[in-house]
CSV table of C-alpha atoms in Angstrom, one decimal:
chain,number,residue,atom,x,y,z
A,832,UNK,CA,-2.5,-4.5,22.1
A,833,UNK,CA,-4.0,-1.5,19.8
A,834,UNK,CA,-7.4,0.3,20.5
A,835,UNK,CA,-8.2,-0.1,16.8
A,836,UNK,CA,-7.0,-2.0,13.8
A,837,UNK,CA,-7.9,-1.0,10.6
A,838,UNK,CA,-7.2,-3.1,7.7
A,839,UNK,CA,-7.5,-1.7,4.7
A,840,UNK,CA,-5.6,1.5,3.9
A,841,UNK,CA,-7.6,3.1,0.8
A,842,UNK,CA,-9.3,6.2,0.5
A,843,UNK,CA,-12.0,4.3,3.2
A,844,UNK,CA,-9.7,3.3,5.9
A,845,UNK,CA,-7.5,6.9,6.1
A,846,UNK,CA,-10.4,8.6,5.8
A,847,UNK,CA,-11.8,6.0,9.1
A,848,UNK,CA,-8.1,7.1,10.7
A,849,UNK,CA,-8.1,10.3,10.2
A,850,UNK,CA,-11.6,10.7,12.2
A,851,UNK,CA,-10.5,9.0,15.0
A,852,UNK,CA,-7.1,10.9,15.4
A,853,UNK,CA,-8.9,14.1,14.9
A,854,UNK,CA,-11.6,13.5,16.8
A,855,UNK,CA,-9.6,12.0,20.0
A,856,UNK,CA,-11.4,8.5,19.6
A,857,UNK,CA,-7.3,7.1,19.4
A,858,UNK,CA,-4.2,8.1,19.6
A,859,UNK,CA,-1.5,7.1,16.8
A,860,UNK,CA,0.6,4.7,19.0
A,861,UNK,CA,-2.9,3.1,19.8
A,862,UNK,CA,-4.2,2.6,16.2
A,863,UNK,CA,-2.8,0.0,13.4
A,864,UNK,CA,-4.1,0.3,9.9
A,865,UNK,CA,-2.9,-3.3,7.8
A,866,UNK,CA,-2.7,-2.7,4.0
A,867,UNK,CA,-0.3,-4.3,1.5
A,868,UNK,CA,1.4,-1.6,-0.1
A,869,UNK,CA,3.9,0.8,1.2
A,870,UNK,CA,2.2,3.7,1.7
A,871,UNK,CA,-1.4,5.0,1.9
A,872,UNK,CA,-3.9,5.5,-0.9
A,873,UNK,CA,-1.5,3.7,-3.1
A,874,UNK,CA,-3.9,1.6,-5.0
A,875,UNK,CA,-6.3,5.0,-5.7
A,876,UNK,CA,-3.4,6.8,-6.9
A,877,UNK,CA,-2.1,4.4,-9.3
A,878,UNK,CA,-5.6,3.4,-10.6
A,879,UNK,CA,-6.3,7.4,-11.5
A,880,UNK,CA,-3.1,8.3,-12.9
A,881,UNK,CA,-2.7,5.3,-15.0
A,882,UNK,CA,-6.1,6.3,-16.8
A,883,UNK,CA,-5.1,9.6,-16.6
A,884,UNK,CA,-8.0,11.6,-14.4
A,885,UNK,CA,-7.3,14.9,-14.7
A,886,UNK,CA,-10.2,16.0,-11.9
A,887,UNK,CA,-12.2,14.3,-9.4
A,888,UNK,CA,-15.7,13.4,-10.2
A,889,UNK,CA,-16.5,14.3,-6.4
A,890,UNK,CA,-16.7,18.2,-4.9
A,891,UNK,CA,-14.4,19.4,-3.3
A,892,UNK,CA,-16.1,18.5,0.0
A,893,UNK,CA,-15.9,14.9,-0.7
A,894,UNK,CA,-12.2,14.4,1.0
A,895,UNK,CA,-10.3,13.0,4.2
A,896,UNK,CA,-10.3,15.1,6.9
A,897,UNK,CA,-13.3,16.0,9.3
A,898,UNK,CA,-14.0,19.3,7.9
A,899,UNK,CA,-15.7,19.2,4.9
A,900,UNK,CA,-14.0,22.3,4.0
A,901,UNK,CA,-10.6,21.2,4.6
A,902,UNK,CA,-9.4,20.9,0.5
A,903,UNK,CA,-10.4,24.3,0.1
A,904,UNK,CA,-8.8,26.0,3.1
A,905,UNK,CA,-5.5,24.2,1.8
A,906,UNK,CA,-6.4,25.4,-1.4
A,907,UNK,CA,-6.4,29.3,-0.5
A,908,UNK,CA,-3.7,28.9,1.3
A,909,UNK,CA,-1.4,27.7,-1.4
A,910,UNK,CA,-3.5,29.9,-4.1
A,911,UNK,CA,-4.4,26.9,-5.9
A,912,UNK,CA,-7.2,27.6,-7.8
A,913,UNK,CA,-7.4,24.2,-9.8
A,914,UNK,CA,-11.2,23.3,-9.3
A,915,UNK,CA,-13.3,22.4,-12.2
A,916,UNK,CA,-17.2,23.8,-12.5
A,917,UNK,CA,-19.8,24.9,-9.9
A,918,UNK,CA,-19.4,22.0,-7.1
A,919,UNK,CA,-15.7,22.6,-7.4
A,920,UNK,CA,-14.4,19.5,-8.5
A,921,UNK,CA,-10.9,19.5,-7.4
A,922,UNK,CA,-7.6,18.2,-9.7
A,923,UNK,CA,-6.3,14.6,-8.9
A,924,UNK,CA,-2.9,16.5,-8.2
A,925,UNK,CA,-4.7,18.9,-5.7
A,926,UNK,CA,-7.0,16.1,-4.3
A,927,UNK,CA,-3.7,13.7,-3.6
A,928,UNK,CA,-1.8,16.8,-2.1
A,929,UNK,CA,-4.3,17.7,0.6
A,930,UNK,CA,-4.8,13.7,1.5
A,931,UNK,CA,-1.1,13.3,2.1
A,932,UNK,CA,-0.8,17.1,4.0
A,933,UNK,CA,-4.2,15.1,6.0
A,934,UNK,CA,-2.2,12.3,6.8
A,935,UNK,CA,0.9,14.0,7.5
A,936,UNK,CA,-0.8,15.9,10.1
A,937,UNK,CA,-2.2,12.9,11.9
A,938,UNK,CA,0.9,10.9,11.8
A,939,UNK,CA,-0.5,7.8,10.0
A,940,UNK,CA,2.6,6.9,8.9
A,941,UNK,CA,3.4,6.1,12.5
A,942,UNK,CA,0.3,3.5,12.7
A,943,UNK,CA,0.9,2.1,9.2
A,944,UNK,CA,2.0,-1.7,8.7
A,945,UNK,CA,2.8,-3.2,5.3
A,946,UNK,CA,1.3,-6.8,5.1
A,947,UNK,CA,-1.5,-9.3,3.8
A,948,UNK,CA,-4.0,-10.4,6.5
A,949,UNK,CA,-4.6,-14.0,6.0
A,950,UNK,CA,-7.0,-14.4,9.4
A,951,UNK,CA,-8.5,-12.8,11.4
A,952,UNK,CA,-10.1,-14.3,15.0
A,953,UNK,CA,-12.3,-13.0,17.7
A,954,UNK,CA,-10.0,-14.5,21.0
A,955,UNK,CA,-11.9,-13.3,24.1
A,956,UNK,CA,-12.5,-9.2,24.0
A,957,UNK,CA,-10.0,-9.0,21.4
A,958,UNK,CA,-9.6,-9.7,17.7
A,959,UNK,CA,-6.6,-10.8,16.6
A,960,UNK,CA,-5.4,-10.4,13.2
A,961,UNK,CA,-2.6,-12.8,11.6
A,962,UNK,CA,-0.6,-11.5,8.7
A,963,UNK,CA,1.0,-14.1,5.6
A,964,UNK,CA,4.8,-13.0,7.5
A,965,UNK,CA,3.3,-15.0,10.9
A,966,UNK,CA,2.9,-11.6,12.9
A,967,UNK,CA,-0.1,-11.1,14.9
A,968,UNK,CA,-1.9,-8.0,16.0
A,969,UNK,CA,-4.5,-7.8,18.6
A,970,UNK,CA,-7.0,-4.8,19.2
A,971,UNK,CA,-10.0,-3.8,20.9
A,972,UNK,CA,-11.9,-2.8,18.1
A,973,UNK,CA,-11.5,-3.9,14.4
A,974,UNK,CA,-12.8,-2.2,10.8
A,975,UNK,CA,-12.6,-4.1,7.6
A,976,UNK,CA,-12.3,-1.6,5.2
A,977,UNK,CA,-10.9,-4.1,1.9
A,978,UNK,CA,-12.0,-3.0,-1.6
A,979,UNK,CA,-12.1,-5.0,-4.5
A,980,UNK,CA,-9.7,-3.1,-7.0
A,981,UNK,CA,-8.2,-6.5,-7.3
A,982,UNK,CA,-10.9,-8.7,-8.8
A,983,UNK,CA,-11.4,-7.6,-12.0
A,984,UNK,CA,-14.3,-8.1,-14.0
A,985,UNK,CA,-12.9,-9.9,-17.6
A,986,UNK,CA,-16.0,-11.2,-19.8
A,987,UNK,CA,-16.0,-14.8,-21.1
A,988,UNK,CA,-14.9,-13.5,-25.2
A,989,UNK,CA,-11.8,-11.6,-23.5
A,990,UNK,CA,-10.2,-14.6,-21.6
A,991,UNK,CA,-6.8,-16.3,-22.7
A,992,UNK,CA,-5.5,-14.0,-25.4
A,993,UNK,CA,-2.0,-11.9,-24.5
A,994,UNK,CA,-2.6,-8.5,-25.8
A,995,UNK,CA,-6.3,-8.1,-24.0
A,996,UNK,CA,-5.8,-6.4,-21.1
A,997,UNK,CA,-8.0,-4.8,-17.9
A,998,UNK,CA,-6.9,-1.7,-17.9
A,999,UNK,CA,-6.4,-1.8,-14.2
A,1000,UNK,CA,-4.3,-5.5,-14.6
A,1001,UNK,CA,-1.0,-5.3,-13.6
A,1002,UNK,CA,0.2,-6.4,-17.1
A,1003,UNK,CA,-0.5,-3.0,-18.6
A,1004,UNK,CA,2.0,-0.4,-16.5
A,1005,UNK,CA,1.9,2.6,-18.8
A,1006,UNK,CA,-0.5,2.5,-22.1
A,1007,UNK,CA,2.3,4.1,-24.1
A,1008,UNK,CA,3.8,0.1,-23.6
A,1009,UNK,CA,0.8,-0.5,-25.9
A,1010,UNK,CA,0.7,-1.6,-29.5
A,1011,UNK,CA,-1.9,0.4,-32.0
A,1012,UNK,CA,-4.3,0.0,-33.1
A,1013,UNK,CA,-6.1,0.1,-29.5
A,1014,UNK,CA,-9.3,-0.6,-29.2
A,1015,UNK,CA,-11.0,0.1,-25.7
A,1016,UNK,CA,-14.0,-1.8,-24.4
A,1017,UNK,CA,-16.6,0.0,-22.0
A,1018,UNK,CA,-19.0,3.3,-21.9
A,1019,UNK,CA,-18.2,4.3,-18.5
A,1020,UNK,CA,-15.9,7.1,-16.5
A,1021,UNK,CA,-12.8,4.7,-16.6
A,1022,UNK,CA,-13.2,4.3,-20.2
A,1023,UNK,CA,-13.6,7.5,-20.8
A,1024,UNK,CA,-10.7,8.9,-19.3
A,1025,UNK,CA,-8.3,6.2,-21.1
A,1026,UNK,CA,-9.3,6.5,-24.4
A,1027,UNK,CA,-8.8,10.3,-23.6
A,1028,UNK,CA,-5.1,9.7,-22.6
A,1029,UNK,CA,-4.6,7.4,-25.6
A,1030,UNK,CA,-5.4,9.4,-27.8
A,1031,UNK,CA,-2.7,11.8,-27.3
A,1032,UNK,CA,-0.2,8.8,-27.7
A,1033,UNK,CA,-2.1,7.2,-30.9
A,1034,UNK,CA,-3.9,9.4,-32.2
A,1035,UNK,CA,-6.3,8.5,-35.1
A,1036,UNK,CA,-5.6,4.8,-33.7
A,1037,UNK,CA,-8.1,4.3,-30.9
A,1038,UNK,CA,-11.6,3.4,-31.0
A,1039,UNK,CA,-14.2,3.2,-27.7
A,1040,UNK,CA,-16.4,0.6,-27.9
A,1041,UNK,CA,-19.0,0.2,-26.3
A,1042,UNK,CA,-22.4,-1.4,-25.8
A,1043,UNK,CA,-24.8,0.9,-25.1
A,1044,UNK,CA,-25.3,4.9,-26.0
A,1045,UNK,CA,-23.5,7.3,-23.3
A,1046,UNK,CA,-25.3,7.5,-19.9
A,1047,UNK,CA,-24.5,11.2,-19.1
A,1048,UNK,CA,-24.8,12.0,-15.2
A,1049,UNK,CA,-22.8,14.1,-13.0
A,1050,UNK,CA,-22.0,12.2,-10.4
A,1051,UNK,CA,-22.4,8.4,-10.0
A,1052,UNK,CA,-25.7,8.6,-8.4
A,1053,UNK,CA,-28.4,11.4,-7.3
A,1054,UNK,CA,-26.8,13.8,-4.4
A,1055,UNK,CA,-30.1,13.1,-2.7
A,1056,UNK,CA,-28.4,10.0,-1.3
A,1057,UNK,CA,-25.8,12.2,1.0
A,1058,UNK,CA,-28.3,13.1,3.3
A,1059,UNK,CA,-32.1,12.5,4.1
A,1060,UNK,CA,-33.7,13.4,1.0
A,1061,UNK,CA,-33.3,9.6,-0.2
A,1062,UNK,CA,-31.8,7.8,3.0
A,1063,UNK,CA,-34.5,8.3,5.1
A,1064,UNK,CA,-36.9,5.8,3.4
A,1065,UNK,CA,-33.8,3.9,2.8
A,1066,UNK,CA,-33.6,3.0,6.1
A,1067,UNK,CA,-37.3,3.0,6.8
A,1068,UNK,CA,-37.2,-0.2,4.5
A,1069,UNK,CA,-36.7,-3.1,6.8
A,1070,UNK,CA,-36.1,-5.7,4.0
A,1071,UNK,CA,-32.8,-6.2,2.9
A,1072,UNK,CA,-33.4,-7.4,-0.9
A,1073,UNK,CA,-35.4,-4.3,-1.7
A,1074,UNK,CA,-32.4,-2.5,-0.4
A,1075,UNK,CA,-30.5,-3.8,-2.9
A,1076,UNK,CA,-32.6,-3.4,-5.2
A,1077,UNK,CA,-32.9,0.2,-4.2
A,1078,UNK,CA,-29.2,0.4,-4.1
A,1079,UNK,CA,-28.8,-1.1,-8.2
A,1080,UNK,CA,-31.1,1.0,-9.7
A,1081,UNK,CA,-29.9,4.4,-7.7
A,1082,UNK,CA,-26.3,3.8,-9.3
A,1083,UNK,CA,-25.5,5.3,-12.7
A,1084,UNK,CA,-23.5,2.7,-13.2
A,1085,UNK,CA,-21.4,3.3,-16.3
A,1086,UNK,CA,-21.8,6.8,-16.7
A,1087,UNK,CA,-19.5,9.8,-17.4
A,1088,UNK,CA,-20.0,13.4,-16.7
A,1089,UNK,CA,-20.8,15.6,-19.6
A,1090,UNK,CA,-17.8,17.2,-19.8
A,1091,UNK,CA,-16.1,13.9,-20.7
A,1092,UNK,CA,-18.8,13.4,-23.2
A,1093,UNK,CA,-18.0,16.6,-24.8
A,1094,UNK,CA,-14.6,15.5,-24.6
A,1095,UNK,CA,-15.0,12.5,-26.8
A,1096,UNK,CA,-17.0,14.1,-29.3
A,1097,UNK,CA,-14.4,16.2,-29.5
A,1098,UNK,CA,-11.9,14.0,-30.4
A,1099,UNK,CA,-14.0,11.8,-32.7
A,1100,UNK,CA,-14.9,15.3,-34.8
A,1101,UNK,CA,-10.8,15.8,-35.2
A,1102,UNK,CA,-10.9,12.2,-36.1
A,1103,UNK,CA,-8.3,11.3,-33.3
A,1104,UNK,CA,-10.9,8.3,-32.0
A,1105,UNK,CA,-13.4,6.2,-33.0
A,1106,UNK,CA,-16.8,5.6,-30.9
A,1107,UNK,CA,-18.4,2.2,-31.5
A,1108,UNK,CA,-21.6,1.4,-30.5
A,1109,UNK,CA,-22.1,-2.3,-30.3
A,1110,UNK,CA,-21.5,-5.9,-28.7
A,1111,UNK,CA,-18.8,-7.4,-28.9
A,1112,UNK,CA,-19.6,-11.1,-30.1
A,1113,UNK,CA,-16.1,-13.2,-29.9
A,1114,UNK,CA,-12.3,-12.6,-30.0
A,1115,UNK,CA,-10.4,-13.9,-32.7
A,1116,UNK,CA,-6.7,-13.6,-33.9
A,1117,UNK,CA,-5.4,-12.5,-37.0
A,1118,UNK,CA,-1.7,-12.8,-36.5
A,1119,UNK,CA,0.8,-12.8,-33.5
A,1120,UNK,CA,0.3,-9.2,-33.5
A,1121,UNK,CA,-3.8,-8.6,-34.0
A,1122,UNK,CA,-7.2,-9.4,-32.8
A,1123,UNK,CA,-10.2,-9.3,-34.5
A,1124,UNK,CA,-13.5,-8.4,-32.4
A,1125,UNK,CA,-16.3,-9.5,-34.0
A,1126,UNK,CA,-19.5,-7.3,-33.4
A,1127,UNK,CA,-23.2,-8.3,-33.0
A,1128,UNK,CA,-24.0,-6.5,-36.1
A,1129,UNK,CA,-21.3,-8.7,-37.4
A,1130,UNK,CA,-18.6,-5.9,-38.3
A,1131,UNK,CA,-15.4,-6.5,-37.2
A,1132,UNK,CA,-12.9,-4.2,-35.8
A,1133,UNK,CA,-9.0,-4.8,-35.6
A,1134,UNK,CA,-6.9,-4.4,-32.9
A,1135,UNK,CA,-3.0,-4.8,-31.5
A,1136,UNK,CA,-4.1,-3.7,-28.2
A,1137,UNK,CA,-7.3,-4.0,-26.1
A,1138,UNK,CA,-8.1,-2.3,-22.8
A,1139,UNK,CA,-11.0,-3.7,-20.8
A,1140,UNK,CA,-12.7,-0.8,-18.5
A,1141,UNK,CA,-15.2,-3.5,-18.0
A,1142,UNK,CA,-14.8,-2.6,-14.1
A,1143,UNK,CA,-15.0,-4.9,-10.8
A,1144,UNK,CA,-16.1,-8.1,-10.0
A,1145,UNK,CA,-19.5,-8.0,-8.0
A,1146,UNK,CA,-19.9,-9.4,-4.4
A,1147,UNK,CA,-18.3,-9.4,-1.5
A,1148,UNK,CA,-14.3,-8.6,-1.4
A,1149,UNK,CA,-12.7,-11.5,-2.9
A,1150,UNK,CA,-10.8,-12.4,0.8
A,1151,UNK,CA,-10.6,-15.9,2.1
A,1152,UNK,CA,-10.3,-14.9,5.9
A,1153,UNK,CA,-13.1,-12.5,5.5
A,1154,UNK,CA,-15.1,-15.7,4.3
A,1155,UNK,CA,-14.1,-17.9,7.2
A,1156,UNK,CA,-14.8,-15.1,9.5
A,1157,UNK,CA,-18.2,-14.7,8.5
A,1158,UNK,CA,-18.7,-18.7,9.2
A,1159,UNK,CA,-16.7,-19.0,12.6
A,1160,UNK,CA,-18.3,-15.6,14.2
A,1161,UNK,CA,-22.0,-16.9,12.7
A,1162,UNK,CA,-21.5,-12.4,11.7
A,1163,UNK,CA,-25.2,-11.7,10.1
A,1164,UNK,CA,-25.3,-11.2,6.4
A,1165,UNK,CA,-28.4,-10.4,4.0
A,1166,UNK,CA,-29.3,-13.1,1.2
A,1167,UNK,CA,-26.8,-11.1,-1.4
A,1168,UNK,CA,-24.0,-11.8,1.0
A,1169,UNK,CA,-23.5,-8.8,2.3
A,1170,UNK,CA,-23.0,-7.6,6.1
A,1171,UNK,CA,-25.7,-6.4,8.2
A,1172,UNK,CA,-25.1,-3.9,10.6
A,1173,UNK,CA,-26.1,-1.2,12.9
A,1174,UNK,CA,-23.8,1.9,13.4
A,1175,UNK,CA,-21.6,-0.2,10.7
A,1176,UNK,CA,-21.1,-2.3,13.6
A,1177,UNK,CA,-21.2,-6.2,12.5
A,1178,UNK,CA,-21.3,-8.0,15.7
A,1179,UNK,CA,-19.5,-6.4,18.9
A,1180,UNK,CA,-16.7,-4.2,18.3
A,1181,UNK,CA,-16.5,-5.2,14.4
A,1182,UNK,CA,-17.2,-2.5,11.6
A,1183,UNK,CA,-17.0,-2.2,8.3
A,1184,UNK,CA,-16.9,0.5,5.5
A,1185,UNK,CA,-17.0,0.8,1.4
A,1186,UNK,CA,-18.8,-1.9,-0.4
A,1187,UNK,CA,-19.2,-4.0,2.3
A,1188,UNK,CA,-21.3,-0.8,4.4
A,1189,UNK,CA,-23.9,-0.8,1.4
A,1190,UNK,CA,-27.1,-2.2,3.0
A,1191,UNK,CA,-26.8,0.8,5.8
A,1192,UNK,CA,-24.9,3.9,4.0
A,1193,UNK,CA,-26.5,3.0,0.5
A,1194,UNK,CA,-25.3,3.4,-2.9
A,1195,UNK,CA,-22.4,5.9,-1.9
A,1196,UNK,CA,-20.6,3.9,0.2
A,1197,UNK,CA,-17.8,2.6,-2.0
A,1198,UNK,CA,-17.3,6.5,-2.8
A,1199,UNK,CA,-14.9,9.3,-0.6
A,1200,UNK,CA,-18.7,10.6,0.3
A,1201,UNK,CA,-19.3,7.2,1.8
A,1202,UNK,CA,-16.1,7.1,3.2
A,1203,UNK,CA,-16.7,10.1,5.2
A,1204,UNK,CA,-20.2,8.6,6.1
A,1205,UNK,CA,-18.5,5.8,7.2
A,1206,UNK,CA,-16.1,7.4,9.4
A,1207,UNK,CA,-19.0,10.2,10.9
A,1208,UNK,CA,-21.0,6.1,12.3
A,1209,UNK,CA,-18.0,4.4,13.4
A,1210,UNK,CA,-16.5,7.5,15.3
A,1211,UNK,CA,-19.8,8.5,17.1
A,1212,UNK,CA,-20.7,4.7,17.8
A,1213,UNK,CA,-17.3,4.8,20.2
């Protein structure tokens, strides 16, 4: 029997661990965090080095531990200094290092558990938690901290042809496995960053295309929403649609900072890409090797490879037990689907975090920010 179970071991659910250890809420041997690869962060560190993210869009304060300061202090004490611009957006490298020196420190190792929850119950003052292997888990309290990494968004045109992609898909392990020409479809950070890192394997042979002109923005949505500038009459508003509604339009979804903007440019000037502005129409092929994409303004551009950064599904996490628990616990959700809370706490000693915290943290809360918003209500709700 375990004080707390977390399942879900991303950049939301250490970050959730981490507060609890630090802050005495749990000890180690008390706390279980479920996730179904081997070791934490796994699915945020091979997301950002496959696309190649040399930095952070976050500032360095955005990280694990309690102290906001924490990736800095670690920083100075190795003398790295690799930071990029005024809010001190640290490296990926840097970033990854301090997470696991985090980690390390609180032993999470120790409470981690490699498997796939397939139900979850509520069996007197417990909840017990059931993985595909037939183990069970019981705990006092319970966080679902699931992303949805795994449901990928793949529009209608791209569906059934073998060298379209997601560039998050499992099929594509490392681009240089790719054929050129590659064309990549999207306009936003993820997008950005692989057409970057392709072009230093094809160069002159990859083109971004995209439907709309660049959004440029800094970070993914205004740094008013970190603290009460913005959340205040956020939570003021009682009705749960014009959250969302306030949540859509305060996300720059799609964007890139403009460094990665100048960044492209660059590379277009030398000729090294191609930026596209247009929608694509249908997906035809040439030959066993090509695709054509035709274009709205009816231009076509040819391809061996294409690379979807066309994102996530939108919704809930695509779960099956997090659907029947919702149904056999009656748990309160708004008309979009998503949780209602107080404190993040769903119904009696059930929390949540990332996407499924929106209509209570707001637009951050599938970011680190949001993580560590997350983890600051769940730690002083106990």
């Amino acid at each position: 029997m375990y004080k707390w179970i977390i399942i879900g071991g991303g950049v939301q659910g250490c970050t959730i661990a981490t507060h609890l250890i630090r802050q005495k809420k749990v000890d180690a041997n008390q706390l279980l965090i479920i996730d179904s690869y081997e070791k934490p962060m796994h699915r945020w560190q091979e997301l950002t080095s496959k696309i190649g993210m040399p930095f952070l869009r976050s500032p360095s304060v955005h990280q694990i531990d309690t102290n906001p300061f924490s990736l800095q202090h670690y920083a100075k004490k190795y003398n790295d200094k690799s930071f990029f611009g005024k809010y001190k957006r640290p490296a990926l490298e840097l970033f990854n290092q301090h997470s696991q020196y985090v980690l390390n420190s609180c032993s999470i190792l120790d409470c981690w558990h490699r498997g796939n929850v397939c139900d979850v119950k509520k069996e007197g003052s417990s909840w017990c938690v059931k993985t595909n292997n037939g183990e069970v888990f019981k705990s006092t309290n319970l966080v679902i901290a699931v992303g949805s990494t795994h449901d990928l968004h793949i529009p209608d045109w791209a569906k059934g042809f073998e060298n379209v992609h997601h560039v998050f898909s499992s099929s594509v392990t490392n681009f240089s496995e790719l054929s050129s020409p590659v064309v990549v479809v999207g306009g936003g950070i993820s997008a950005a960053h692989s057409v970057i890192k392709l072009a230093n394997l094809f160069p002159g042979k990859v083109t971004l295309l995209k439907r709309k002109p660049f959004k440029i923005h800094l970070f993914d949505s205004d740094p008013g929403w970190l603290g009460p500038k913005y959340l205040n009459s956020f939570n003021k508003e009682k009705e749960l649609t014009k959250r969302r509604e306030i949540i859509t339009n305060a996300r720059h979804k799609g964007s890139i900072p403009r460094d990665l903007y100048f960044t492209l440019l660059s590379l277009e000037r030398k000729g090294q890409i191609s930026i596209v502005t247009d929608q694509v129409k249908s997906l035809s092929c040439k030959d066993d090797q090509k695709v054509n994409l035709l274009l709205e303004s009816n231009p076509t551009v040819e391809a061996s490879s294409v690379l979807l950064a066309t994102g996530f599904k939108q919704g809930l996490p695509n779960q099956s037990w997090l659907s029947r628990l919702i149904i056999e616990e009656n748990l309160p959700c708004a008309q979009c689907g998503f949780p209602i809370t107080n404190q993040l706490e769903w119904c009696s000693h059930l929390y949540v975090a990332g996407s499924l915290a929106e209509l209570e943290v707001g637009p951050i809360a599938k970011n680190i920010a949001g993580a560590r918003k997350a983890a600051k209500l769940i730690t002083q709700s106990k």
